[in-house]
Short mmCIF file of C-alpha atoms in Angstrom, two decimals:
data_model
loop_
_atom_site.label_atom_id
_atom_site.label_comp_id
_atom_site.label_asym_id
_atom_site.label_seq_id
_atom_site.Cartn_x
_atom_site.Cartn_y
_atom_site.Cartn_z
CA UNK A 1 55.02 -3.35 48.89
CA UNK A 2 56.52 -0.10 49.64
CA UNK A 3 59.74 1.01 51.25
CA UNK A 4 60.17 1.02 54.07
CA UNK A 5 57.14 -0.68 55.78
CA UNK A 6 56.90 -3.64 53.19
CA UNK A 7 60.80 -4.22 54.07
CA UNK A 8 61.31 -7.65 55.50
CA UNK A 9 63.44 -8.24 58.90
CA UNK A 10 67.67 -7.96 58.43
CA UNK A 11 66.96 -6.99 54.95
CA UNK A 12 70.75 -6.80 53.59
CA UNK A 13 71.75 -4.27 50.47
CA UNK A 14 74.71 -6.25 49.38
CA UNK A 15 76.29 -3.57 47.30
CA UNK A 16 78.04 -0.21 48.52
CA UNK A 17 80.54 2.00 48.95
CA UNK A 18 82.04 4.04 51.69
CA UNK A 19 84.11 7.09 51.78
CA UNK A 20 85.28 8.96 54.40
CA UNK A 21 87.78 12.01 54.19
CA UNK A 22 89.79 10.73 57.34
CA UNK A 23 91.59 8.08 55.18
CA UNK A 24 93.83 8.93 52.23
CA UNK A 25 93.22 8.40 49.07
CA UNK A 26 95.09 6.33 46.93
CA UNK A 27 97.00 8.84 44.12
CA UNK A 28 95.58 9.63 40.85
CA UNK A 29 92.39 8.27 41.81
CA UNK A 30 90.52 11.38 40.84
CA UNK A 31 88.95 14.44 42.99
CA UNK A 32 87.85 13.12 46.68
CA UNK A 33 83.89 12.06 46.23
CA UNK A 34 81.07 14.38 47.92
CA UNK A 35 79.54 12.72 50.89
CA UNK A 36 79.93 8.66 51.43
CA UNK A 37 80.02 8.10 54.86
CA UNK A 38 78.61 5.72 57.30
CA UNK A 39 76.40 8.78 58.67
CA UNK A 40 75.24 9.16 55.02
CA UNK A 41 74.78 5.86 54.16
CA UNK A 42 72.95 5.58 57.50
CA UNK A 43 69.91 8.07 56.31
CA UNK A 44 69.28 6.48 53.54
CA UNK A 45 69.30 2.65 54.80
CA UNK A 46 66.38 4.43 57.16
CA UNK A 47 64.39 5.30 54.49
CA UNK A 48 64.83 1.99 52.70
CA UNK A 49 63.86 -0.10 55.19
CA UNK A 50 67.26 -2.33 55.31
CA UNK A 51 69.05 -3.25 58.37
CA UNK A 52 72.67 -4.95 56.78
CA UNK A 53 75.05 -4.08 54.79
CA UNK A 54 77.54 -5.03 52.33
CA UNK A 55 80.20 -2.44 52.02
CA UNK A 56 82.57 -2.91 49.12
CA UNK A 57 86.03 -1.42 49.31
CA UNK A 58 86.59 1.58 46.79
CA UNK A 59 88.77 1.77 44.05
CA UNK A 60 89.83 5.22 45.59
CA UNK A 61 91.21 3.32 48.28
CA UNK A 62 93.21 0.86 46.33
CA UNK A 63 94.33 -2.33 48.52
CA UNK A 64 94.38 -0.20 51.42
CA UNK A 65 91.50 -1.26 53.14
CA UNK A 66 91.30 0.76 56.45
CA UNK A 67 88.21 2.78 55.63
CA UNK A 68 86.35 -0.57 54.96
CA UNK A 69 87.32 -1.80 58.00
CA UNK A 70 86.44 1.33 60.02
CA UNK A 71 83.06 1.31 58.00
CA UNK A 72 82.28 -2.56 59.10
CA UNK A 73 83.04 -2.00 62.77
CA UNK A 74 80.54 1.32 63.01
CA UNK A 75 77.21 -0.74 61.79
CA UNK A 76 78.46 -3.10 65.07
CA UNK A 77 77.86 -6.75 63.42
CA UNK A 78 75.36 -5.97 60.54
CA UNK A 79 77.91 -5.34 58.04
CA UNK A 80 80.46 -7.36 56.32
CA UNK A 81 82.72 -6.33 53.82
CA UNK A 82 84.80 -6.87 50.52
CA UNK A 83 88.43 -6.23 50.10
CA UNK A 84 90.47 -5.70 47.25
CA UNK A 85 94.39 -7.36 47.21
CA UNK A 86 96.88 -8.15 44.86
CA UNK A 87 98.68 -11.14 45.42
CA UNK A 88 101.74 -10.13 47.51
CA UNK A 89 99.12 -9.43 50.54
CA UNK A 90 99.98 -11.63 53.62
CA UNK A 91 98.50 -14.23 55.14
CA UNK A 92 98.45 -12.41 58.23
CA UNK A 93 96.52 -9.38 56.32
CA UNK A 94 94.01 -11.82 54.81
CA UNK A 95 93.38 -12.99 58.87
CA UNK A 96 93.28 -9.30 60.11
CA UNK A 97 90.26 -8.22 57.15
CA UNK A 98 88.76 -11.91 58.04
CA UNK A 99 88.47 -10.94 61.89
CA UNK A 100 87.32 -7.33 60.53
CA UNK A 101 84.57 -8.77 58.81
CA UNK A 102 85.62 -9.15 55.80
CA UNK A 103 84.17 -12.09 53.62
CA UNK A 104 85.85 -12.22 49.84
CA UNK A 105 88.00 -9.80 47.54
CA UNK A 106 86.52 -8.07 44.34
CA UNK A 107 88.06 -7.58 41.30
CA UNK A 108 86.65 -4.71 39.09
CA UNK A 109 88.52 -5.58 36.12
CA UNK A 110 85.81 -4.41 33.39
CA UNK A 111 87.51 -1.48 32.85
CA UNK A 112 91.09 -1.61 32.41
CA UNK A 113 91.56 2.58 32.67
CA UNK A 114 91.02 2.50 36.80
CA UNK A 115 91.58 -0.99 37.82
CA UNK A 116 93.28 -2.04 40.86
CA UNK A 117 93.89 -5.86 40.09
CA UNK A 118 93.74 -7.52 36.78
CA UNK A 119 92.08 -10.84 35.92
CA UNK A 120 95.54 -12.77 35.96
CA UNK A 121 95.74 -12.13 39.87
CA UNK A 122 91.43 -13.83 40.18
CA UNK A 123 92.73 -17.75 39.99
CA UNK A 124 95.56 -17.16 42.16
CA UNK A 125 93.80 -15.25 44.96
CA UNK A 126 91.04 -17.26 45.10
CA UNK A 127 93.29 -20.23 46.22
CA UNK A 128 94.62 -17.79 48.92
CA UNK A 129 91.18 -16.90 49.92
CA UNK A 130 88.55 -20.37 49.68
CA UNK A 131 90.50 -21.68 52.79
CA UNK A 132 89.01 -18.84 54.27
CA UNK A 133 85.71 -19.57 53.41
CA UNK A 134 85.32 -16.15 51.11
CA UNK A 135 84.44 -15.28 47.99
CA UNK A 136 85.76 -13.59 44.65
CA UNK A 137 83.66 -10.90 43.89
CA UNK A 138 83.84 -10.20 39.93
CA UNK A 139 82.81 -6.66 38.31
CA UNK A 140 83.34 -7.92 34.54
CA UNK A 141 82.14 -6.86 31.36
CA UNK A 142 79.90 -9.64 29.34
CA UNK A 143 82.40 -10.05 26.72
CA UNK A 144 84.88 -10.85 29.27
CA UNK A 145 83.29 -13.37 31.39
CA UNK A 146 82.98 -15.17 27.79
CA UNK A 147 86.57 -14.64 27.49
CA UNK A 148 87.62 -16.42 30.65
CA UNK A 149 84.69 -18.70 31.04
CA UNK A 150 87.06 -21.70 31.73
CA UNK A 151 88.71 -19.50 34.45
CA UNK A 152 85.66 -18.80 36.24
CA UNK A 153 84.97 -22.62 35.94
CA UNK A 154 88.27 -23.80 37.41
CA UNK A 155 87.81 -21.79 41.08
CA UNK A 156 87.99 -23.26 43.68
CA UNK A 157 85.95 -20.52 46.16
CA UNK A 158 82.47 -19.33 45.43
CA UNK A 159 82.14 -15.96 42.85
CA UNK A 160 79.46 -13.51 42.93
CA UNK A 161 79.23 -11.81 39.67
CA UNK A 162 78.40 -8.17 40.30
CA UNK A 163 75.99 -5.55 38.66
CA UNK A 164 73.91 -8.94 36.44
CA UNK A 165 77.00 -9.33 34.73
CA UNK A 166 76.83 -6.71 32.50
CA UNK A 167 75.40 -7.76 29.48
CA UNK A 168 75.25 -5.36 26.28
CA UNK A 169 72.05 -3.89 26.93
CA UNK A 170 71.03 -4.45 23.20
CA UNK A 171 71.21 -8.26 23.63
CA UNK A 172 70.54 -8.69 27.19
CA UNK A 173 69.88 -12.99 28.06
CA UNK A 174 70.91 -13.18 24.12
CA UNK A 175 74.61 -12.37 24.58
CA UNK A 176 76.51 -15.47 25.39
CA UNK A 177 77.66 -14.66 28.84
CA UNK A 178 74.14 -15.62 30.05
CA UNK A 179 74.68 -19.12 29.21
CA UNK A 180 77.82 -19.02 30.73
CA UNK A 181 76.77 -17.35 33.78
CA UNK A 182 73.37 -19.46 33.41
CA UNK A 183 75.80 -22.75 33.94
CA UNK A 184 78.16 -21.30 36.98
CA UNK A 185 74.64 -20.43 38.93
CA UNK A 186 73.54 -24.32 37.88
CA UNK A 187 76.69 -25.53 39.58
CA UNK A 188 75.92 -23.75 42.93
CA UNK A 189 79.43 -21.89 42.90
CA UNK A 190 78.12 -18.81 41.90
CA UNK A 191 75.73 -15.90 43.10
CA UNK A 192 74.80 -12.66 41.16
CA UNK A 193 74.09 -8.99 42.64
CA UNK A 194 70.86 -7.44 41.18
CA UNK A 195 71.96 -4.25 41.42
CA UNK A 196 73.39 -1.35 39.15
CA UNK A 197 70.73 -0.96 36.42
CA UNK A 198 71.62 2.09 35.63
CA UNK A 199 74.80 0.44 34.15
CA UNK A 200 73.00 -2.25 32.32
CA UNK A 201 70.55 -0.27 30.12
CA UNK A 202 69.65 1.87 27.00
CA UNK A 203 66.05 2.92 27.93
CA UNK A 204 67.30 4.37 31.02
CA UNK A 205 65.13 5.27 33.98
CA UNK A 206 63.12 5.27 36.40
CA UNK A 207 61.72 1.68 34.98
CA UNK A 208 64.94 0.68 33.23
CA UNK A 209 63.33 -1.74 30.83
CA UNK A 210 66.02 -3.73 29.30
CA UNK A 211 67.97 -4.10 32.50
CA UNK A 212 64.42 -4.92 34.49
CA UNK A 213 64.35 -7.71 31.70
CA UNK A 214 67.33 -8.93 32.21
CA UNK A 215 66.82 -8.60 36.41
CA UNK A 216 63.65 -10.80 35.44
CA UNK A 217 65.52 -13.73 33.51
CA UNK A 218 68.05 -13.84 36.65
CA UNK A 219 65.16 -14.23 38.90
CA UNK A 220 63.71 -16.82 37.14
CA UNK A 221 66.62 -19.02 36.43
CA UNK A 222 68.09 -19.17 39.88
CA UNK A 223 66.36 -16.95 42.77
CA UNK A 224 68.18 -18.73 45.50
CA UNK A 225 71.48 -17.54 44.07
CA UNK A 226 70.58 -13.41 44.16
CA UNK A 227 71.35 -10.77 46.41
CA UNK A 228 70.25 -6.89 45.92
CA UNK A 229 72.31 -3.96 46.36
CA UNK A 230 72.16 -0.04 45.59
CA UNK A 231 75.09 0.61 44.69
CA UNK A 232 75.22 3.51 46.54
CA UNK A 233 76.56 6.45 46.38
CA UNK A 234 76.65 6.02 42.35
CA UNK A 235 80.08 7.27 42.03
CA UNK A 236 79.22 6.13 38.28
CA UNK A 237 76.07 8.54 37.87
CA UNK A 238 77.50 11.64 40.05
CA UNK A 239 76.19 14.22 38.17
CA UNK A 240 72.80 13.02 38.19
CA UNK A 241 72.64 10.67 40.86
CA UNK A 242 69.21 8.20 40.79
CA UNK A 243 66.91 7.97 43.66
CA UNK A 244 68.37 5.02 45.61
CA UNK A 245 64.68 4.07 47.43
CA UNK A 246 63.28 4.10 43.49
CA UNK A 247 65.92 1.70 42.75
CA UNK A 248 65.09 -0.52 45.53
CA UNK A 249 61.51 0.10 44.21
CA UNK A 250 62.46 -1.96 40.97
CA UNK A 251 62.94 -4.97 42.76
CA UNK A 252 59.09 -4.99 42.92
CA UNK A 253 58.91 -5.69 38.69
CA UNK A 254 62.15 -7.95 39.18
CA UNK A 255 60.56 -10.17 41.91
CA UNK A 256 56.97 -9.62 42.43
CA UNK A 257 56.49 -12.47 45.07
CA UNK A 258 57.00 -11.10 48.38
CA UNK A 259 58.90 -14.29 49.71
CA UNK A 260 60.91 -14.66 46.82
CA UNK A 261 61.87 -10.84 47.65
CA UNK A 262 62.40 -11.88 51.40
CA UNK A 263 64.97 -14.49 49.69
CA UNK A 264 66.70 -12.38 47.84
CA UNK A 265 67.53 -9.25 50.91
CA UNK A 266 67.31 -11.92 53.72
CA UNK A 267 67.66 -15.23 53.50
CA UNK A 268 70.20 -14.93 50.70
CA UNK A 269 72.64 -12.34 52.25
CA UNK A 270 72.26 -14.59 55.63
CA UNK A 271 74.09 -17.42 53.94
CA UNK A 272 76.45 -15.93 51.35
CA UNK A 273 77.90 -13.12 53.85
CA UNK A 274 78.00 -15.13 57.15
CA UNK A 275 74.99 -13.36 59.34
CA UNK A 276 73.94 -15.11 62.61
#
């Protein structure tokens, strides 16, 4: 298969970010990122072949999620988006992102030096938001999905656990956050973005090896419960920013049948984000 001619209809990347310099950044959230638009983004969904999106609010941005909206109205119903809140937000605010397209919150919490909410405000949002039909989008280290297993258990919306959950690279499916991840996909509460192996590996690129095995194992146990996504624009790996059509390129090793590759950027995104 090769990008973008191989790429099925309304494929979806279900992970990125957006930046645009005409909304403010939040303070002390470091020097304004190079580029990160929808124009941007828009060049390289062309050479990728995809046709949604799943923009993720920024932690630049804080809970002020204007840009996101702006971001989902410009790709004119073939985008939906993730918001961040604490848990003072109205109700009324949670019905203005819902009509804006947006369809769960995310809590990066893996690293407490930049995070925006904290994994005491996940339990208690996700009661606000599962009458809404969203999700609660989790960015958590291995060792802490272990850590509040029960937590994650007790939810009562769905949880997509970003970036394959980030297991240690040198234990991978041997680290004991796979078996607890393993069961949450089992009970059909929970989906997992194959995305950001850059951030799961060792080896490093272009193959990533121990994050392609790890990309394998997920594929395996559960492919009706992945999505893709680029990550782009790797605010992570700025100075030396990967390829993003080579990363697409791995989901070849991570899913060599071609419909269970449809699954995973169509038919998967369709259902967890709402697409007609």
């Amino acid at each position: 298969m090769t990008f973008p001619a191989g790429m099925p209809d309304n494929a979806c990347d279900s992970h990125l970010h957006i930046f645009d310099s005409r909304f403010p950044e939040q303070p002390g959230s470091g020097e304004p990122f190079a580029g990160g638009t929808v124009s941007d983004y828009r060049a390289i969904s062309r050479r990728m072949g995809t046709a949604r999106a799943i923009i993720v609010q920024a932690k630049r941005y804080g809970t002020d999620n204007a840009c996101l909206l702006d971001a989902i109205a410009q790709f004119g119903g073939q985008a939906r988006g993730i918001a961040v809140a604490t848990p003072d937000v109205g109700d009324a605010a949670l019905r203005q992102l819902d009509a804006g397209g947006v369809r769960g919150l995310r809590f990066s919490v893996w690293n407490p030096k930049d995070t925006v909410t904290t994994v005491d405000m996940i339990e208690a949002l996700a009661r606000r938001i599962a009458p809404l039909g969203w999700h609660a989008q989790l960015h958590m280290s291995g060792d802490q999905i272990v850590a509040h297993a029960d937590m994650l258990g007790r939810l009562p919306c769905p949880m997509v656990i970003d970036h394959m959950a980030r297991l240690p690279p040198a234990l991978g499916v041997r680290h004991p956050a796979w078996d607890v991840v393993r069961g949450l996909l089992d009970g059909g509460n929970c989906w997992v973005k194959l995305s950001g192996a850059y951030l799961n590996t060792a080896t490093g690129g272009p193959d990533y090896a121990d994050a392609t095995a790890v990309a394998r194992a997920f594929v395996q146990a559960a492919p009706e419960r992945l999505v893709w996504g680029s990550d782009w624009p790797h605010v992570t790996e700025a100075s030396h920013p990967p390829d993003t059509v080579a990363l697409l390129g791995l989901l070849n090793a991570w899913a060599p049948d071609a419909g269970v590759r449809t699954r995973i950027l169509v038919d998967n995104p369709r259902q967890l984000y709402g697409f007609d």
